[in-house]
Coordinates of C-alpha atoms in Angstrom, one line a residue:
M1115 CA -5.8 -27.1 -37.4
P1116 CA -7.1 -30.5 -36.3
Q1117 CA -10.5 -31.7 -36.6
T1118 CA -11.0 -32.3 -32.6
K1119 CA -14.2 -31.2 -30.7
P1120 CA -13.8 -28.2 -29.2
I1121 CA -13.4 -28.5 -24.9
V1122 CA -15.4 -25.9 -23.2
S1123 CA -14.6 -24.9 -19.4
V1124 CA -16.8 -23.5 -17.4
E1125 CA -14.3 -21.4 -15.3
N1126 CA -16.4 -18.9 -13.3
V1127 CA -20.3 -18.3 -13.0
V1128 CA -21.6 -14.8 -11.4
A1129 CA -24.6 -14.4 -9.7
S1130 CA -26.7 -11.8 -8.0
A1131 CA -29.6 -12.2 -5.2
S1132 CA -31.5 -10.8 -2.2
V1133 CA -33.1 -11.9 0.7
D1134 CA -35.0 -8.4 0.3
Q1135 CA -34.5 -6.9 3.8
K1136 CA -31.5 -5.0 5.5
M1137 CA -28.8 -7.0 6.9
D1138 CA -26.1 -6.3 10.1
L1139 CA -23.0 -7.3 8.8
N1140 CA -21.6 -5.9 11.8
E1141 CA -23.6 -9.2 13.5
I1142 CA -22.4 -11.4 11.0
T1143 CA -19.0 -10.4 11.5
R1144 CA -19.4 -11.2 15.3
T1145 CA -21.3 -14.5 14.7
F1146 CA -18.8 -15.7 11.9
P1147 CA -15.3 -14.8 12.9
D1148 CA -14.0 -16.4 9.3
V1149 CA -16.0 -13.8 7.3
E1150 CA -14.0 -10.4 5.7
Y1151 CA -15.5 -7.2 6.6
H1152 CA -12.9 -4.0 5.9
P1153 CA -16.2 -1.2 5.5
D1154 CA -13.7 1.6 5.4
Q1155 CA -11.9 -0.2 2.2
F1156 CA -14.9 -2.1 0.4
P1157 CA -19.0 -1.5 1.7
G1158 CA -19.6 -5.4 1.5
L1159 CA -19.0 -8.6 3.6
V1160 CA -16.6 -11.5 2.4
F1161 CA -18.4 -14.8 3.1
R1162 CA -16.3 -18.0 1.8
L1163 CA -17.9 -20.7 1.8
K1164 CA -15.2 -24.5 1.4
S1165 CA -17.9 -26.1 -0.9
P1166 CA -19.1 -25.5 -2.9
K1167 CA -15.9 -23.4 -3.5
T1168 CA -17.2 -20.1 -4.1
A1169 CA -16.9 -16.0 -1.9
T1170 CA -20.5 -14.5 -1.7
L1171 CA -20.1 -10.9 -1.4
I1172 CA -22.9 -9.5 1.5
F1173 CA -24.5 -5.9 1.4
T1174 CA -26.3 -4.0 4.0
S1175 CA -28.9 -3.6 1.5
G1176 CA -29.2 -7.5 1.4
K1177 CA -28.0 -8.2 -1.9
M1178 CA -25.7 -10.3 -3.0
V1179 CA -23.2 -11.5 -5.4
C1180 CA -21.6 -15.0 -5.3
T1181 CA -18.3 -15.8 -7.4
G1182 CA -16.1 -18.9 -8.5
S1183 CA -18.7 -21.6 -8.6
K1184 CA -18.3 -23.8 -11.5
S1185 CA -22.2 -23.8 -12.9
E1186 CA -25.5 -22.1 -12.1
E1187 CA -26.7 -25.0 -9.8
M1188 CA -23.3 -24.4 -7.8
A1189 CA -24.1 -21.0 -7.8
R1190 CA -27.2 -21.5 -6.8
K1191 CA -26.8 -23.9 -3.8
A1192 CA -23.6 -21.7 -2.8
V1193 CA -26.1 -18.8 -2.1
K1194 CA -28.6 -21.4 -0.1
T1195 CA -26.1 -22.5 1.3
V1196 CA -24.9 -19.0 2.9
V1197 CA -28.5 -18.1 3.3
Q1198 CA -28.6 -21.8 5.7
K1199 CA -25.6 -20.9 7.6
L1200 CA -26.7 -17.1 8.4
R1201 CA -30.1 -18.4 10.2
K1202 CA -27.9 -21.5 11.6
G1203 CA -26.0 -18.4 13.3
G1204 CA -29.1 -16.8 14.8
I1205 CA -29.0 -14.4 11.9
K1206 CA -32.4 -14.0 10.9
V1207 CA -32.9 -13.9 7.6
K1208 CA -37.1 -14.1 6.4
K1209 CA -37.0 -15.1 2.6
D1210 CA -35.2 -17.3 0.6
A1211 CA -32.9 -15.5 -1.5
V1212 CA -33.7 -15.0 -4.8
V1213 CA -30.7 -15.4 -7.6
E1214 CA -30.1 -14.3 -10.8
I1215 CA -27.2 -15.8 -13.1
Q1216 CA -25.9 -12.7 -13.8
N1217 CA -22.1 -13.9 -16.1
I1218 CA -20.8 -16.7 -16.9
V1219 CA -17.0 -17.0 -17.8
A1220 CA -15.7 -19.8 -20.1
S1221 CA -12.7 -20.8 -22.2
I1222 CA -12.7 -23.1 -25.0
N1223 CA -10.1 -25.6 -26.7
L1224 CA -10.1 -25.1 -30.2
G1225 CA -7.3 -27.8 -30.6
G1226 CA -5.5 -25.6 -33.0
K1227 CA -3.5 -22.2 -33.7
I1228 CA -6.0 -19.3 -34.2
H1229 CA -4.8 -15.5 -36.0
L1230 CA -6.8 -13.6 -32.8
E1231 CA -6.5 -10.1 -34.4
Q1232 CA -8.4 -11.4 -37.4
A1233 CA -10.8 -13.7 -35.4
A1234 CA -11.8 -10.4 -33.5
R1235 CA -12.6 -8.5 -36.4
T1236 CA -14.7 -11.3 -37.9
L1237 CA -16.6 -12.0 -34.8
P1238 CA -19.2 -10.0 -34.2
R1239 CA -19.3 -9.1 -30.6
S1240 CA -14.9 -9.8 -30.1
M1241 CA -12.5 -8.3 -28.8
Y1242 CA -8.3 -9.1 -28.3
E1243 CA -6.1 -6.7 -26.6
P1244 CA -3.1 -8.3 -25.8
E1245 CA -1.5 -5.9 -23.7
Q1246 CA -5.5 -5.9 -21.3
F1247 CA -5.5 -9.8 -21.8
P1248 CA -4.1 -12.5 -23.7
G1249 CA -6.9 -14.7 -25.4
L1250 CA -10.1 -13.1 -27.3
I1251 CA -12.9 -12.5 -25.6
H1252 CA -16.1 -12.9 -27.3
R1253 CA -19.8 -12.0 -25.5
M1254 CA -22.6 -14.2 -26.4

């Protein structure tokens, strides 16, 4: 295996947040026609941002889930931006969102070939199921 420094790439950061109040998703939909809301299919509303390029799910409970960011800082900024946009649109949001990072998905290029089945057996908290996903999943 070549002796190169491994290259780690963050692919997705998932953050949860709460504004600690009930949200009227129908009102948000009327105010922001670009949001996606189909309550017969999914209970949350999807609020997409172009910058940072993320999607934030908003639920009537005031809870939010932000996906698509490439860093913790970007995830926090995205949630803050969504709350600011809601306020600018006239949606009353009393508190700033409390954000908590839930998951970080990253990939790594080790610069060589790896026997994934053997690695999965050797590394604790690792999983390799090629029928479901072509890479080794290692939880930290």
